[in-house]
Amino acid sequence: MAILDVLTFPDPRLRKKSKAIESVTNEVKKLANDMVETMYDFNGIGLAAPQVNSLLRLIALDTRPTKEGRYKNEDMTSLEQSIEQPLILINPEILEKTGETTYEEGCLSLPSYFESVKRFDWIKIEALNLKGEKFQLEVDGLLAICIQHEIDHLDGKLFIDRLSPIKANRIKSKIKKYGYPDREDETEEELSKEL
Ligand code: ZN
């Protein structure tokens, strides 16, 4: 296992569309394991392969409460609690979606910047697991938000693209002016929102 480098905005590689994975090779499995390890090392709750410079439709997620108490069990929906995590999704597709929810999102590729983003409240997805088996999953809560955020990454989209131009430009000019802080300077609460 290895900790991978995470690309940050405005790296143009984050804007490319990722390709479907045709077969779940040992290389894909290794990448998935490295992504989980990297996600935990960065204290993130989700990570998409293009963020670690692999243009493949692969995402890793874990929204469970941590020892540091970032989340409480009560904050998880029963659907979320019923899903085994860390969750790896290969070639994820949203089949059905309903409702609306907002969450103050952050991103490991734009560390320390946060803004409320509107997402679907409930989604039904189809994906492959690490055994190459197709499965469907219905999910809501933070995990559903996170999956939508990560699928956006696979299409070269970042959460700032879902903001009003005024809000997006405010974040972009702040990044231009101040850059990103050292990871050590970020608080637990901030890190817990980065996906
Ligand atoms: Zn992200």
Tab-separated table of C-alpha atoms in Angstrom, residues 30-186:
chain	number	residue	atom	x	y	z
A	30	LYS	CA	-3.856	-2.027	-5.847
A	31	LEU	CA	-4.959	1.445	-6.908
A	32	ALA	CA	-8.236	1.035	-4.956
A	33	ASN	CA	-6.328	-0.034	-1.820
A	34	ASP	CA	-3.867	2.842	-2.181
A	35	MET	CA	-6.787	5.252	-2.609
A	36	VAL	CA	-8.416	4.029	0.605
A	37	GLU	CA	-5.118	4.411	2.449
A	38	THR	CA	-4.585	7.886	0.966
A	39	MET	CA	-8.149	8.934	1.863
A	40	TYR	CA	-7.579	7.880	5.494
A	41	ASP	CA	-4.169	9.535	5.606
A	42	PHE	CA	-5.707	12.827	4.442
A	43	ASN	CA	-8.670	12.365	6.833
A	44	GLY	CA	-11.013	12.624	3.854
A	45	ILE	CA	-14.335	10.842	3.432
A	46	GLY	CA	-14.109	10.209	-0.303
A	47	LEU	CA	-11.539	10.120	-3.077
A	48	ALA	CA	-11.804	9.705	-6.840
A	49	ALA	CA	-9.041	8.177	-9.011
A	50	PRO	CA	-8.471	11.343	-11.114
A	51	GLN	CA	-7.550	13.170	-7.869
A	52	VAL	CA	-4.554	10.832	-7.618
A	53	ASN	CA	-3.754	11.231	-11.310
A	54	SER	CA	-5.431	8.057	-12.639
A	55	LEU	CA	-8.074	8.766	-15.234
A	56	LEU	CA	-10.192	5.742	-14.305
A	57	ARG	CA	-13.808	5.556	-13.135
A	58	LEU	CA	-12.995	4.414	-9.616
A	59	ILE	CA	-13.961	5.964	-6.293
A	60	ALA	CA	-13.352	5.182	-2.618
A	61	LEU	CA	-15.618	6.322	0.210
A	62	ASP	CA	-15.899	6.087	3.974
A	63	THR	CA	-18.325	8.380	5.770
A	64	ARG	CA	-18.410	6.398	9.023
A	65	PRO	CA	-17.822	8.179	12.318
A	66	THR	CA	-14.185	8.207	13.373
A	67	LYS	CA	-12.463	7.793	16.712
A	68	GLU	CA	-11.876	11.561	16.748
A	69	GLY	CA	-15.645	11.939	16.923
A	70	ARG	CA	-16.018	13.881	13.714
A	71	TYR	CA	-19.370	12.207	13.133
A	72	LYS	CA	-21.796	10.655	15.483
A	73	ASN	CA	-23.560	7.419	14.756
A	74	GLU	CA	-26.859	9.280	15.119
A	75	ASP	CA	-25.898	11.467	12.166
A	76	MET	CA	-25.866	8.475	9.856
A	77	THR	CA	-29.102	7.376	8.233
A	78	SER	CA	-30.168	3.754	8.646
A	79	LEU	CA	-29.513	3.187	4.935
A	80	GLU	CA	-25.984	4.545	5.332
A	81	GLN	CA	-25.386	2.374	8.369
A	82	SER	CA	-26.483	-0.705	6.436
A	83	ILE	CA	-23.753	-0.226	3.817
A	84	GLU	CA	-20.351	-1.768	4.396
A	85	GLN	CA	-17.532	0.770	4.280
A	86	PRO	CA	-14.929	1.569	3.038
A	87	LEU	CA	-16.908	1.393	-0.150
A	88	ILE	CA	-15.207	1.018	-3.532
A	89	LEU	CA	-17.234	1.801	-6.635
A	90	ILE	CA	-15.998	0.961	-10.125
A	91	ASN	CA	-17.760	2.596	-13.098
A	92	PRO	CA	-20.529	4.005	-10.866
A	93	GLU	CA	-23.719	5.205	-12.567
A	94	ILE	CA	-26.703	6.931	-11.022
A	95	LEU	CA	-29.859	5.074	-12.089
A	96	GLU	CA	-32.459	6.968	-10.062
A	97	LYS	CA	-32.429	10.110	-7.933
A	98	THR	CA	-34.915	12.076	-5.849
A	99	GLY	CA	-35.158	14.901	-3.335
A	100	GLU	CA	-32.834	17.721	-2.545
A	101	THR	CA	-30.283	18.317	0.189
A	102	THR	CA	-27.490	20.771	0.882
A	103	TYR	CA	-24.221	20.165	2.673
A	104	GLU	CA	-21.189	22.345	3.230
A	105	GLU	CA	-18.774	20.512	0.940
A	106	GLY	CA	-15.049	20.640	0.780
A	107	CYS	CA	-12.616	18.711	-1.378
A	108	LEU	CA	-9.142	17.247	-0.911
A	109	SER	CA	-8.306	18.948	-4.217
A	110	LEU	CA	-9.321	22.378	-2.822
A	111	PRO	CA	-8.260	21.949	0.810
A	112	SER	CA	-9.725	24.365	3.377
A	113	TYR	CA	-12.347	25.887	1.062
A	114	PHE	CA	-16.001	25.134	1.774
A	115	GLU	CA	-19.374	26.063	0.351
A	116	SER	CA	-22.937	24.746	0.464
A	117	VAL	CA	-23.747	22.571	-2.530
A	118	LYS	CA	-27.168	21.281	-3.586
A	119	ARG	CA	-27.395	17.535	-4.306
A	120	PHE	CA	-30.007	14.811	-4.629
A	121	ASP	CA	-31.122	13.483	-1.280
A	122	TRP	CA	-31.494	9.840	-2.367
A	123	ILE	CA	-29.852	7.963	-5.223
A	124	LYS	CA	-29.860	4.473	-6.636
A	125	ILE	CA	-26.590	3.515	-8.251
A	126	GLU	CA	-25.089	0.643	-10.161
A	127	ALA	CA	-21.379	-0.169	-10.043
A	128	LEU	CA	-18.841	-2.988	-10.059
A	129	ASN	CA	-17.127	-4.144	-6.887
A	130	LEU	CA	-13.490	-5.236	-6.613
A	131	LYS	CA	-14.491	-8.749	-7.673
A	132	GLY	CA	-15.807	-7.299	-10.924
A	133	GLU	CA	-19.408	-8.069	-9.921
A	134	LYS	CA	-22.181	-5.666	-10.825
A	135	PHE	CA	-24.374	-4.496	-7.942
A	136	GLN	CA	-26.986	-1.871	-7.155
A	137	LEU	CA	-27.197	0.281	-4.070
A	138	GLU	CA	-29.804	2.675	-2.704
A	139	VAL	CA	-28.291	5.336	-0.502
A	140	ASP	CA	-29.035	8.649	1.191
A	141	GLY	CA	-27.395	10.843	3.833
A	142	LEU	CA	-23.782	11.969	3.652
A	143	LEU	CA	-22.770	8.881	1.688
A	144	ALA	CA	-25.166	9.801	-1.148
A	145	ILE	CA	-23.774	13.354	-1.205
A	146	CYS	CA	-20.247	12.007	-1.244
A	147	ILE	CA	-20.947	9.576	-4.111
A	148	GLN	CA	-22.389	12.413	-6.231
A	149	HIS	CA	-19.333	14.576	-5.452
A	150	GLU	CA	-16.942	11.761	-6.447
A	151	ILE	CA	-18.826	10.897	-9.659
A	152	ASP	CA	-18.484	14.581	-10.614
A	153	HIS	CA	-14.692	14.151	-10.302
A	154	LEU	CA	-14.870	11.306	-12.840
A	155	ASP	CA	-16.408	13.771	-15.278
A	156	GLY	CA	-13.807	16.470	-14.602
A	157	LYS	CA	-16.211	18.454	-12.455
A	158	LEU	CA	-15.463	20.087	-9.076
A	159	PHE	CA	-17.892	21.283	-6.393
A	160	ILE	CA	-17.101	24.910	-7.252
A	161	ASP	CA	-18.710	24.272	-10.672
A	162	ARG	CA	-22.013	23.756	-8.865
A	163	LEU	CA	-21.925	27.173	-7.162
A	164	SER	CA	-23.187	30.508	-8.449
A	165	PRO	CA	-20.509	32.271	-10.543
A	166	ILE	CA	-20.113	34.865	-7.769
A	167	LYS	CA	-19.397	32.257	-5.087
A	168	ALA	CA	-17.165	30.196	-7.391
A	169	ASN	CA	-15.125	33.264	-8.368
A	170	ARG	CA	-14.758	34.260	-4.725
A	171	ILE	CA	-13.169	30.878	-3.950
A	172	LYS	CA	-11.008	30.892	-7.109
A	173	SER	CA	-9.601	34.341	-6.386
A	174	LYS	CA	-8.920	33.424	-2.746
A	175	ILE	CA	-6.992	30.349	-3.906
A	176	LYS	CA	-5.052	32.502	-6.371
A	177	LYS	CA	-4.215	34.973	-3.629
A	178	TYR	CA	-3.592	32.713	-0.635
A	179	GLY	CA	-3.051	29.221	-2.075
A	180	TYR	CA	-3.661	26.298	0.285
A	181	PRO	CA	-2.701	25.947	3.942
A	182	ASP	CA	-0.429	23.210	5.250
A	183	ARG	CA	-2.441	20.108	6.015
A	184	GLU	CA	-1.397	20.294	9.674
A	185	ASP	CA	-3.070	23.690	10.009
A	186	GLU	CA	-6.504	22.393	9.079
